PDB file of C-alpha atoms in Angstrom:
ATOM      1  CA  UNK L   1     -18.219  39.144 -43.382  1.00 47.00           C
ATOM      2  CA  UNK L   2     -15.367  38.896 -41.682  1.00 45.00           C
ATOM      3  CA  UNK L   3     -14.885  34.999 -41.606  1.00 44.00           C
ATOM      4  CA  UNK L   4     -16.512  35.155 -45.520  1.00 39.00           C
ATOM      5  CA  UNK L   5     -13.113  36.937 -46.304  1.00 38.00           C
ATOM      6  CA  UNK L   6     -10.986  35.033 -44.599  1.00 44.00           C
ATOM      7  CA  UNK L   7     -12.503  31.561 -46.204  1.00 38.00           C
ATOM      8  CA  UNK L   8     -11.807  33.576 -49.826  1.00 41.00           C
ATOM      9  CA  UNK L   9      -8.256  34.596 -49.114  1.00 35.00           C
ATOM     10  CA  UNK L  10      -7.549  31.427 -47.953  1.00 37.00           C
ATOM     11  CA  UNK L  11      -9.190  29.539 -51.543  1.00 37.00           C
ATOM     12  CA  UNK L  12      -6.986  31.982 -53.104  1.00 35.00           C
ATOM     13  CA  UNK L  13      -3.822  30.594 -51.622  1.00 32.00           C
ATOM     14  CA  UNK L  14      -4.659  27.420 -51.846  1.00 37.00           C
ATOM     15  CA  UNK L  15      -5.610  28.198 -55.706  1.00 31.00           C
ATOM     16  CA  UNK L  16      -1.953  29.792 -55.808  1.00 37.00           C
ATOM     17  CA  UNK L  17      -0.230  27.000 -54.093  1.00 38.00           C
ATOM     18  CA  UNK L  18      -1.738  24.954 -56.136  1.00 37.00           C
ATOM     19  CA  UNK L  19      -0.814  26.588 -59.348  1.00 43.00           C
ATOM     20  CA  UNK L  20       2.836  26.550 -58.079  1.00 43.00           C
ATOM     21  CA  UNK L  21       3.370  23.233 -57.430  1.00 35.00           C
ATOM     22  CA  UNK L  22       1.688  21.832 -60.936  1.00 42.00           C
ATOM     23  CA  UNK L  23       4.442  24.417 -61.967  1.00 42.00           C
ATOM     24  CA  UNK L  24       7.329  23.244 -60.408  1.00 39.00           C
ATOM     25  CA  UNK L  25       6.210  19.827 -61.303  1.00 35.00           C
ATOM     26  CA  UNK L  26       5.682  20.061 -64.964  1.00 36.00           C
ATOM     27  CA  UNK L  27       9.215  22.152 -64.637  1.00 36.00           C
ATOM     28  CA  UNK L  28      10.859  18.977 -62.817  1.00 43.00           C
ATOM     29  CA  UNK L  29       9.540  16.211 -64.929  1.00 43.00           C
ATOM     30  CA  UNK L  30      10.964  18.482 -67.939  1.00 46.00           C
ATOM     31  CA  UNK L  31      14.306  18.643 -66.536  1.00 44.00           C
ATOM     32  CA  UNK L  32      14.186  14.636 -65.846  1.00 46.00           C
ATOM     33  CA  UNK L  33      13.029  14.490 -69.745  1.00 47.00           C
ATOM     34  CA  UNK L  34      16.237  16.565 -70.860  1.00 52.00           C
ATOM     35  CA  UNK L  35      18.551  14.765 -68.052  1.00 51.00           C
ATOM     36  CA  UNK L  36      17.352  11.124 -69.557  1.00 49.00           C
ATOM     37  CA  UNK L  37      17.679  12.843 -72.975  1.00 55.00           C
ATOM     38  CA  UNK L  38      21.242  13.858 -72.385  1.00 68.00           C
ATOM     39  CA  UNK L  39      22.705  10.464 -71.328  1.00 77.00           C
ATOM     40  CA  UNK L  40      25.930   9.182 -73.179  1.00 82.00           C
ATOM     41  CA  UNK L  41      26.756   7.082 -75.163  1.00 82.00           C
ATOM     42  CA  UNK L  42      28.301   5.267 -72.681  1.00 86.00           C
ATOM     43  CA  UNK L  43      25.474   4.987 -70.037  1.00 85.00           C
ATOM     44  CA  UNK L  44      23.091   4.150 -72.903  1.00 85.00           C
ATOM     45  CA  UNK L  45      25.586   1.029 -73.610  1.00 87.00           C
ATOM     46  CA  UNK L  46      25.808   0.031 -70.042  1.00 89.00           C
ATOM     47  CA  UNK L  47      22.233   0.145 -69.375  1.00 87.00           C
ATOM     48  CA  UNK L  48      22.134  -2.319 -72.693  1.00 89.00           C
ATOM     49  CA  UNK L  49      24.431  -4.700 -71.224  1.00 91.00           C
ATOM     50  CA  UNK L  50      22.022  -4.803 -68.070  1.00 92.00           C
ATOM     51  CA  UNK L  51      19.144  -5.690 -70.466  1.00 91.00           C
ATOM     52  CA  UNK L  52      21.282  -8.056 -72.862  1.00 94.00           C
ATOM     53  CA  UNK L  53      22.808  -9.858 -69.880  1.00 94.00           C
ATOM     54  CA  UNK L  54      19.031 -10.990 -68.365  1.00 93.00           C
ATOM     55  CA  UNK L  55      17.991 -11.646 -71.680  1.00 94.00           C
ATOM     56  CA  UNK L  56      21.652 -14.191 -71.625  1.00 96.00           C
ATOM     57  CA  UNK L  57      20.858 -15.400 -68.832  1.00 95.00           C
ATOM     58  CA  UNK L  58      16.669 -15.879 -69.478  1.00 94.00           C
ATOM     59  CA  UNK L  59      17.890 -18.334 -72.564  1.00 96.00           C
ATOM     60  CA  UNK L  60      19.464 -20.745 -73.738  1.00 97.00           C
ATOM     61  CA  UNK L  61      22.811 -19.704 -74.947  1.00 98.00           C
ATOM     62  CA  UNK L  62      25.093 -22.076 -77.039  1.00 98.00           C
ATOM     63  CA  UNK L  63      29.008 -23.695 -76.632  1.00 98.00           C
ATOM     64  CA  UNK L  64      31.629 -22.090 -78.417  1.00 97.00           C
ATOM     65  CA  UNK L  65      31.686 -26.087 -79.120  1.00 98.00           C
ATOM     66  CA  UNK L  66      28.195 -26.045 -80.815  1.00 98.00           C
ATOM     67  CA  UNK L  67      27.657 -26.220 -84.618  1.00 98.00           C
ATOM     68  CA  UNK L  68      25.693 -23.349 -84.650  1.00 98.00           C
ATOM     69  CA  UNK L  69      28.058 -21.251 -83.094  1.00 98.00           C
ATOM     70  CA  UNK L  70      30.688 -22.821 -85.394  1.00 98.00           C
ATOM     71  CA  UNK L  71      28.717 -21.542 -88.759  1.00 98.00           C
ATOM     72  CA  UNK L  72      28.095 -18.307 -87.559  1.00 98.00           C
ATOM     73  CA  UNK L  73      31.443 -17.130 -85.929  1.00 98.00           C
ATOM     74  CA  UNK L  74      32.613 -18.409 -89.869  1.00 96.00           C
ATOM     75  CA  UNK L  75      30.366 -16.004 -91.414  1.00 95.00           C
ATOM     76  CA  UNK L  76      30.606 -13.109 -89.060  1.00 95.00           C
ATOM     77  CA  UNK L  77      34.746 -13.507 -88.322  1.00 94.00           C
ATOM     78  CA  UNK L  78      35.040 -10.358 -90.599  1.00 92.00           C
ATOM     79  CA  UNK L  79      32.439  -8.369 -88.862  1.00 94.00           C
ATOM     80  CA  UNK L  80      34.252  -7.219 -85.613  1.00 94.00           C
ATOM     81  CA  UNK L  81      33.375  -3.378 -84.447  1.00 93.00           C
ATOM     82  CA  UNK L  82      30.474  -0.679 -85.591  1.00 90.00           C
ATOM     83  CA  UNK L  83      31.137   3.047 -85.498  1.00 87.00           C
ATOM     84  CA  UNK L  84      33.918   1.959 -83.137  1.00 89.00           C
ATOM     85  CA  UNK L  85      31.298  -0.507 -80.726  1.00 90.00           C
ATOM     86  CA  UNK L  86      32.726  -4.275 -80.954  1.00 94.00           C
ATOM     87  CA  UNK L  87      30.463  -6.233 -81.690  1.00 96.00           C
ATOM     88  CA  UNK L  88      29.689  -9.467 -79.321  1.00 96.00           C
ATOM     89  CA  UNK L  89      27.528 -12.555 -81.132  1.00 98.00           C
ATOM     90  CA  UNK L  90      25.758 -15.274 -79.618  1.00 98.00           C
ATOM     91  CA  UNK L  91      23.137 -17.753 -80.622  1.00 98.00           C
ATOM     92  CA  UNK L  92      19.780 -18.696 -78.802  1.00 98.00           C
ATOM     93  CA  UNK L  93      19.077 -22.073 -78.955  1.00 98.00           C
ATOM     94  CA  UNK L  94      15.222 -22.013 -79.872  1.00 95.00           C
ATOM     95  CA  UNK L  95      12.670 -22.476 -82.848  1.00 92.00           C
ATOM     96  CA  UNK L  96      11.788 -18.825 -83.452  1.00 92.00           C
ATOM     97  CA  UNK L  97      13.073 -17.117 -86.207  1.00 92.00           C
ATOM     98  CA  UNK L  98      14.423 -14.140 -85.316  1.00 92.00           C
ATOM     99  CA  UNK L  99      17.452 -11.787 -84.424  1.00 94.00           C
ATOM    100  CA  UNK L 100      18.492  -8.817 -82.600  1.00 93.00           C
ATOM    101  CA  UNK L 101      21.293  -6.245 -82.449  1.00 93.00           C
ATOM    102  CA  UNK L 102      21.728  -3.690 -79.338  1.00 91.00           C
ATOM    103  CA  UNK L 103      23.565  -0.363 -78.671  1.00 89.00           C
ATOM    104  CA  UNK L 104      26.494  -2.344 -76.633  1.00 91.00           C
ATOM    105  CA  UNK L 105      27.060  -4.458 -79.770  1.00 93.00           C
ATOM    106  CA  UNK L 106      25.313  -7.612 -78.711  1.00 95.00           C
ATOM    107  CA  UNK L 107      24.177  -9.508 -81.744  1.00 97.00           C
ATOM    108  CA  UNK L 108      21.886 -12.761 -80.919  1.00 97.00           C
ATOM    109  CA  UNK L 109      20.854 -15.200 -83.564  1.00 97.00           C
ATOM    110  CA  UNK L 110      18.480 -17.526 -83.053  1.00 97.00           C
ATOM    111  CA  UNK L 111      18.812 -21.356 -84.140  1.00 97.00           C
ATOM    112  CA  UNK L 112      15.270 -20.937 -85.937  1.00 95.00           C
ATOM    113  CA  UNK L 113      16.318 -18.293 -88.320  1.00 96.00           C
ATOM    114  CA  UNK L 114      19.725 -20.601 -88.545  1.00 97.00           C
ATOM    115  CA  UNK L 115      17.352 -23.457 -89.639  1.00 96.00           C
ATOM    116  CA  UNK L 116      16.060 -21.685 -91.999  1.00 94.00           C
ATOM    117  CA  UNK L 117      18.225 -19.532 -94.061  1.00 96.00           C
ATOM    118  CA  UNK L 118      21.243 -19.915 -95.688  1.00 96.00           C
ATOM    119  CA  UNK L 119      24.367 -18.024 -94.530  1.00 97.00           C
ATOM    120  CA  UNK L 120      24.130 -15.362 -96.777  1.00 97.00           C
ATOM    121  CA  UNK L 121      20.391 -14.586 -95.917  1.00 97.00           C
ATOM    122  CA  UNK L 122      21.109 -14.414 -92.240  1.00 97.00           C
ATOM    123  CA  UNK L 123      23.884 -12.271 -92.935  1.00 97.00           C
ATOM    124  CA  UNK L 124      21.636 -10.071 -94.685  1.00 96.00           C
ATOM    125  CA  UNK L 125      19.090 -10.316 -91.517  1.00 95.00           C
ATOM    126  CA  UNK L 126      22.222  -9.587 -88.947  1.00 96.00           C
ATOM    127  CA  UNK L 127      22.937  -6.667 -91.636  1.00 96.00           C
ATOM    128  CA  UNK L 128      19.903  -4.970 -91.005  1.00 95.00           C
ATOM    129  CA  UNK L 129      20.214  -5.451 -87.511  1.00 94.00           C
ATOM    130  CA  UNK L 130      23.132  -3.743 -86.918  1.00 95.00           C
ATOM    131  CA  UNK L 131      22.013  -1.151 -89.367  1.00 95.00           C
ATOM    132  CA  UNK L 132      19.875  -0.262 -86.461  1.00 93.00           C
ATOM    133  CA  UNK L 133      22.464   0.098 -84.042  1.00 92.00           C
ATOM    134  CA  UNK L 134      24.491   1.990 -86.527  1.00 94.00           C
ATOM    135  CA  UNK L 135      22.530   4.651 -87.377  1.00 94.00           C
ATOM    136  CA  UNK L 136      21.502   5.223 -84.408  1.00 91.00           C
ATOM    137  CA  UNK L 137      17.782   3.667 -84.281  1.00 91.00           C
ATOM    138  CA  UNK L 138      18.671   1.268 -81.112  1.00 88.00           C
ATOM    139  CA  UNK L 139      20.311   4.165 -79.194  1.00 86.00           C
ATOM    140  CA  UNK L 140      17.027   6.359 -79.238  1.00 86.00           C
ATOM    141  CA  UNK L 141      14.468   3.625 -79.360  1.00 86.00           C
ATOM    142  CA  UNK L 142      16.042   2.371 -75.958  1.00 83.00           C
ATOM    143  CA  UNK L 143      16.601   6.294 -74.718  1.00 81.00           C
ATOM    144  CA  UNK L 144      13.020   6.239 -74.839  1.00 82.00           C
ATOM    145  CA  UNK L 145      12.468   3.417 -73.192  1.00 80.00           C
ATOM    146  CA  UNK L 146      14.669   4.202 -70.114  1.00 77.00           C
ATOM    147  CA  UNK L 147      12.383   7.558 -70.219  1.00 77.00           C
ATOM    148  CA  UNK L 148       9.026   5.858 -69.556  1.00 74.00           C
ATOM    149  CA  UNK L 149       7.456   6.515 -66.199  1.00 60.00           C
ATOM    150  CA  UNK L 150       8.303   3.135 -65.022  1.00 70.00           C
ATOM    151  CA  UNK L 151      12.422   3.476 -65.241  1.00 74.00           C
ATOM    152  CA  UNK L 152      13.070   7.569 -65.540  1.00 74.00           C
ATOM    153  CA  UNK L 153      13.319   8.296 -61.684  1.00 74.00           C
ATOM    154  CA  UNK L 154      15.429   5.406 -61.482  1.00 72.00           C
ATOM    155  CA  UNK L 155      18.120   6.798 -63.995  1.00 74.00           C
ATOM    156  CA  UNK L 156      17.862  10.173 -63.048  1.00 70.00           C
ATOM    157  CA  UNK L 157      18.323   9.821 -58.863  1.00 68.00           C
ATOM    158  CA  UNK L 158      21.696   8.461 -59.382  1.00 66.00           C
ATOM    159  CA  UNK L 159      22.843  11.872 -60.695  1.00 63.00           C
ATOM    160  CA  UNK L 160      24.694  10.734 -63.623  1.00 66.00           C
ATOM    161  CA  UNK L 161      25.894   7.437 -62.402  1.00 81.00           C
ATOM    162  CA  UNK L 162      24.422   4.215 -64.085  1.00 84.00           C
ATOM    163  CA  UNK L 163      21.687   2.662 -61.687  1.00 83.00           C
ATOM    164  CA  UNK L 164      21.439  -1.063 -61.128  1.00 87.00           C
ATOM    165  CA  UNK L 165      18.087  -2.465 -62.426  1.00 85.00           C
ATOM    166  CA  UNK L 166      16.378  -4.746 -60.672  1.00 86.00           C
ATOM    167  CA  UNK L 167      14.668  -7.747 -62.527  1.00 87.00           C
ATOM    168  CA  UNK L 168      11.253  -5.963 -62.008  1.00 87.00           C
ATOM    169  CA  UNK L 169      12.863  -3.111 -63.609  1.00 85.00           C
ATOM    170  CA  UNK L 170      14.591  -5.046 -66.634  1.00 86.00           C
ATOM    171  CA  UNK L 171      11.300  -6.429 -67.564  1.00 85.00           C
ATOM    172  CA  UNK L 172       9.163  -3.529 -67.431  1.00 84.00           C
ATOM    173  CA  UNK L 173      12.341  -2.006 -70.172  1.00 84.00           C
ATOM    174  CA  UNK L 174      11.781  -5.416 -72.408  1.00 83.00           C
ATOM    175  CA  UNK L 175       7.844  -4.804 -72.562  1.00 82.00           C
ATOM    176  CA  UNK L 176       8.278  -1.189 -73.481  1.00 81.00           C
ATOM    177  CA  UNK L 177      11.167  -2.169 -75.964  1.00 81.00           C
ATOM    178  CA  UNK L 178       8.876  -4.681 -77.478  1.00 75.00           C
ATOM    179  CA  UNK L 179       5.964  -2.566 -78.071  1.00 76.00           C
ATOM    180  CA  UNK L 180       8.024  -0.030 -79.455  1.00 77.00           C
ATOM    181  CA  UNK L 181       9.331  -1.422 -83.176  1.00 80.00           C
ATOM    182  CA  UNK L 182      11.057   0.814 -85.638  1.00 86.00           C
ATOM    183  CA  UNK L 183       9.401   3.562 -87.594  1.00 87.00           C
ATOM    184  CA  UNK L 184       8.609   2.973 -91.393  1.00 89.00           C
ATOM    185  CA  UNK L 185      11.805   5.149 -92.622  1.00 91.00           C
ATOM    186  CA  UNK L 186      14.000   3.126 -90.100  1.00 92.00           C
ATOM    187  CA  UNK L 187      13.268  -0.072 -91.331  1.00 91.00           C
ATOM    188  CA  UNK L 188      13.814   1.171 -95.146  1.00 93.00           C
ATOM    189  CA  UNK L 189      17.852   2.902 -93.912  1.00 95.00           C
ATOM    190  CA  UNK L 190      18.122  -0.609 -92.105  1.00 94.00           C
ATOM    191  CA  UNK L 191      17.265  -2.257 -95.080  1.00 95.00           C
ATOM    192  CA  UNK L 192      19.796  -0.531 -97.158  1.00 97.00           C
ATOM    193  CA  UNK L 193      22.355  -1.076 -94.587  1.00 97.00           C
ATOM    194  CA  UNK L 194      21.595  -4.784 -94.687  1.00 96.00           C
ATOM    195  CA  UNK L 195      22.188  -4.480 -98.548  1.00 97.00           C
ATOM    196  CA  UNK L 196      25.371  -2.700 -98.496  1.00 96.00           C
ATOM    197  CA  UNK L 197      26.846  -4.769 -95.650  1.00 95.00           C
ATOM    198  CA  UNK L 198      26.245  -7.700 -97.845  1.00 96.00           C
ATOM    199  CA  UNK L 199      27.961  -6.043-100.766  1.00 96.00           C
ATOM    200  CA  UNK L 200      31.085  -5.208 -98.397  1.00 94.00           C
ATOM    201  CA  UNK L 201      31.193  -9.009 -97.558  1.00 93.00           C
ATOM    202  CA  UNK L 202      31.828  -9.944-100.525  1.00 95.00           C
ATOM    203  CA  UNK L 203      28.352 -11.142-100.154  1.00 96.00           C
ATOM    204  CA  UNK L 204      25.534 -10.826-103.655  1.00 97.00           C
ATOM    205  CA  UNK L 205      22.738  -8.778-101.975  1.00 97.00           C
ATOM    206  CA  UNK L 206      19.806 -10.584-103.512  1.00 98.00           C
ATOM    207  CA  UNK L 207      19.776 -12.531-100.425  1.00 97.00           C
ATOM    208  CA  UNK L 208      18.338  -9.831 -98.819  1.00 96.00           C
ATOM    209  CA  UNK L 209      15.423 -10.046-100.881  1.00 97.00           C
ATOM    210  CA  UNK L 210      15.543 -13.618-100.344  1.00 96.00           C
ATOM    211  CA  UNK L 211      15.260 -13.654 -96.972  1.00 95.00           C
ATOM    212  CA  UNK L 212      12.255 -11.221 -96.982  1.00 93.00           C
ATOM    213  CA  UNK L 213      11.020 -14.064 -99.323  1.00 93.00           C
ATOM    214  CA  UNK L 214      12.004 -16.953 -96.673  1.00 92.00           C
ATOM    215  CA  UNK L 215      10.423 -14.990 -93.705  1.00 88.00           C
ATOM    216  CA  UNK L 216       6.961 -13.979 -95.935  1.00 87.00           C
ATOM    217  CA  UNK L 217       6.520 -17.570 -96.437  1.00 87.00           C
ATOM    218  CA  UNK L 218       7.476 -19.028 -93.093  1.00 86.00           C
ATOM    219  CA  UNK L 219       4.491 -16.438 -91.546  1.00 78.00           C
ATOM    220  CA  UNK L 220       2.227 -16.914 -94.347  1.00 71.00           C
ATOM    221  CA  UNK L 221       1.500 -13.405 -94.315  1.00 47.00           C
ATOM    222  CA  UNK L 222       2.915 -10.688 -96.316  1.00 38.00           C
ATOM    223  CA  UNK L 223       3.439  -8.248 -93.608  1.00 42.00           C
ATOM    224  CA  UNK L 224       5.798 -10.863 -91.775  1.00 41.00           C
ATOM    225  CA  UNK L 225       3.802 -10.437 -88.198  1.00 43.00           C
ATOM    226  CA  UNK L 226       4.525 -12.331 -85.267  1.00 43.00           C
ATOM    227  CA  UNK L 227       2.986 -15.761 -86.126  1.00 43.00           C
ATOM    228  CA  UNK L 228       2.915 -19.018 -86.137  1.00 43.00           C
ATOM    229  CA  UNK L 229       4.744 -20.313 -89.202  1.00 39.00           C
ATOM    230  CA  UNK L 230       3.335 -22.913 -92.200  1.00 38.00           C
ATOM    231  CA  UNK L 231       6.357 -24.713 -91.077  1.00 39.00           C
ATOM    232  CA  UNK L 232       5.720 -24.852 -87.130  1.00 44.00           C
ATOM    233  CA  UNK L 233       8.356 -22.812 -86.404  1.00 49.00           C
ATOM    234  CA  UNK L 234       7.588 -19.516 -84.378  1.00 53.00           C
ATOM    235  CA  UNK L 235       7.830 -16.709 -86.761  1.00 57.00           C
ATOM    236  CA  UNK L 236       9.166 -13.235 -84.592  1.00 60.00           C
ATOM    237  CA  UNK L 237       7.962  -9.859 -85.785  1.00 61.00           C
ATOM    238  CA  UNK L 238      11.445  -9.998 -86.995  1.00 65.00           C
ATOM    239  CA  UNK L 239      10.703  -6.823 -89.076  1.00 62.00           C
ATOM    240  CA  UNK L 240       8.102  -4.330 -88.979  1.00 56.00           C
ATOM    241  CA  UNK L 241       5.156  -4.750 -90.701  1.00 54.00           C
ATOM    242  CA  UNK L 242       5.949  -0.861 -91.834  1.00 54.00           C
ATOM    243  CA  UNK L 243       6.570  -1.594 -95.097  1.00 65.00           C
ATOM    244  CA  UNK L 244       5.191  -4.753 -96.095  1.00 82.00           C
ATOM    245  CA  UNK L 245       7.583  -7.395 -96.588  1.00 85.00           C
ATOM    246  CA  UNK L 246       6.069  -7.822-100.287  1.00 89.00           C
ATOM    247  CA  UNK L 247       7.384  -4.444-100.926  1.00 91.00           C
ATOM    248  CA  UNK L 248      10.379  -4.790 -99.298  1.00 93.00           C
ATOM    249  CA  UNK L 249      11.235  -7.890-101.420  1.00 94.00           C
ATOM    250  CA  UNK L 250      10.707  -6.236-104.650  1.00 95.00           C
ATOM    251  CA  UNK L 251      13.279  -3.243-103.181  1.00 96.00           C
ATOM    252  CA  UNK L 252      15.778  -5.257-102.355  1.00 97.00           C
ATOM    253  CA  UNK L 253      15.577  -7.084-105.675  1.00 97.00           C
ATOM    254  CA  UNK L 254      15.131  -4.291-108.198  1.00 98.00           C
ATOM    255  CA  UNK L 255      18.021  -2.429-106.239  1.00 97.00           C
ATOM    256  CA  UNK L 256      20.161  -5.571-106.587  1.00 98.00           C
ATOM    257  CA  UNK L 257      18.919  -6.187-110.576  1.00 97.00           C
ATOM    258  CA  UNK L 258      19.885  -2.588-110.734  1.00 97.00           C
ATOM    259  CA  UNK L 259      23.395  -2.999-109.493  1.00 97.00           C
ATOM    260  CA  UNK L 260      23.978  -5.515-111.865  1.00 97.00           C
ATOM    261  CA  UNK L 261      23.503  -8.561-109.804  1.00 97.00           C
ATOM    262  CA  UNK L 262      21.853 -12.450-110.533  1.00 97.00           C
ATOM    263  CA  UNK L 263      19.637 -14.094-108.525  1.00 96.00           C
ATOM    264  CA  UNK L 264      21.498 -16.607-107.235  1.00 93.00           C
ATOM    265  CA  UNK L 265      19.754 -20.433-107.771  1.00 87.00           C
ATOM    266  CA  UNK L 266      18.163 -22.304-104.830  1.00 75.00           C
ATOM    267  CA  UNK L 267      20.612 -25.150-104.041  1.00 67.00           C
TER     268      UNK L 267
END
C-alpha cells in the first residue's frame, strides 16, 4: 500500500514538474518574442546590412563605370535619404525584372526591369519600394523574420548586441523573407507612395499604371506572379498578387485621370 503511495506521490511530482517547466518555457519563449519585438531601429538596420551585403556579394553588382549605373544614379540623384535613412542604390546585372528596397536603405535594381521600362516607370517601381521601407512594412516584415525559430535564439543570446550571422543563418532569413510578401493593404499604401513620389519628382504618375501594364504583360498573367515572361525574361513576383495587377492598373490610372494628368504616348 505502502509502495502504491509512494509510486502516486511520485506521478504527482513528476505531473507538477512537468507543469512547471512547460510554464517557464512558454514564459521564456514569450519574453524572447517581446525582446526580438523590442529591437531598434538601429539593430533592425544592421541586421539588414548583414542580409543586403550576402545578397551584394551572391550577385553580380555593376561599375560606377557601367551604363546602367549611369541612367539610374541620373534618375535617382534627387532621391538621397527616407525618414532620415540614406538611401544606397545599386544595380544587379541579370534578366529578371525586379527590385527591392530594405530597412538600411539599400535599393537594388535589376538590369531586367532596366530593359524594360522607361525611367519614369522604374522610378515609379523604386517608388513603391521604398514606400515599403517608409512606412514601415520592411522594418516589421524583417522583425518577423529575425523572430522565426531558426534566427530568434541567435538575436536574443547576445543580450542586446547585434549577432553575426553565419551564411547558414543569412539564408534561412532570405527563405523566410521570401515567403513572406506584403499584405493586401501594404501593397495598396506602397502603391500610393509610388504615386506621390513620382508627383514630387517632377515625375507624371501615369507611369505607375504603366508599369503595372509593362509587368502584366511581361508575365502574361494578370496577377503579375513569378513567371516566366512572353518575352524570355524572368518575371519576379515583383508585387503581390494581393491586389491583382489589373486592378492596380486601373487605380493608378483613374487616380492620375483624377488629378488631372495625360497619359503620356509610347515613344
Amino acid at each position: 500500500m505502502r509502495k502504491l503511495l509512494s509510486l502516486a506521490l511520485a506521478a504527482l511530482l513528476c505531473i507538477s514538474c512537468s507543469q512547471q517547466y512547460n510554464s517557464a518555457y512558454l514564459i521564456s519563449g514569450g519574453m524572447k518574442l517581446a525582446q526580438a519585438a523590442a529591437l531598434t531601429d538601429e539593430q533592425i538596420q544592421a541586421y539588414v546590412g548583414q542580409y543586403v551585403q550576402q545578397l551584394d556579394a551572391q550577385s553580380t553588382v555593376l561599375p560606377e563605370s557601367d551604363a546602367y549605373v549611369q541612367r539610374v544614379r541620373k534618375m535617382t540623384s534627387a532621391f538621397t535619404s527616407v525618414d532620415g535613412t540614406p538611401l544606397n542604390f545599386k544595380v544587379y546585372k541579370t534578366n529578371e525584372v525586379n527590385a527591392f528596397a530594405c530597412a538600411d536603405g539599400s535599393v537594388r535594381i535589376y538590369t531586367g526591369l532596366l530593359d524594360a521600362m522607361t525611367d519614369d516607370e522604374v522610378l515609379g517601381v523604386v517608388g513603391h519600394e521604398i514606400g515599403h521601407v517608409a512606412l514601415k512594412h520592411s522594418k516589421k516584415q524583417f522583425q518577423e523574420a529575425l523572430m522565426s525559430s531558426a534566427l530568434r535564439d541567435a538575436v536574443i543570446s547576445t543580450g542586446g548586441t547585434v549577432a553575426v550571422l553565419t551564411s547558414s543563418q543569412l539564408g534561412d532569413l532570405a527563405e523566410t523573407l521570401l515567403s513572406a510578401g506584403f499584405s493586401r493593404k501594404q501593397e495598396t499604401q506602397a502603391d500610393d507612395y509610388g504615386y506621390e513620389f513620382l508627383k514630387a519628382a517632377g515625375k507624371n504618375p501615369w507611369a505607375m499604371a504603366m508599369a503595372f501594364e509593362e509587368l502584366q504583360k511581361l508575365s502574361g498573367s494578370s496577377t503579375a506572379s513569378g513567371t516566366q515572361g512572353v518575352s524570355g525574361i524572368s518575371v519576379s513576383d515583383l508585387f503581390s498578387t494581393h491586389p491583382a495587377t489589373s486592378d492596380r492598373i486601373q487605380r493608378m490610372a483613374s487616380k492620375a485621370t483624377k488629378d488631372g494628368y495625360t497619359r503620356p504616348a509610347v515613344p
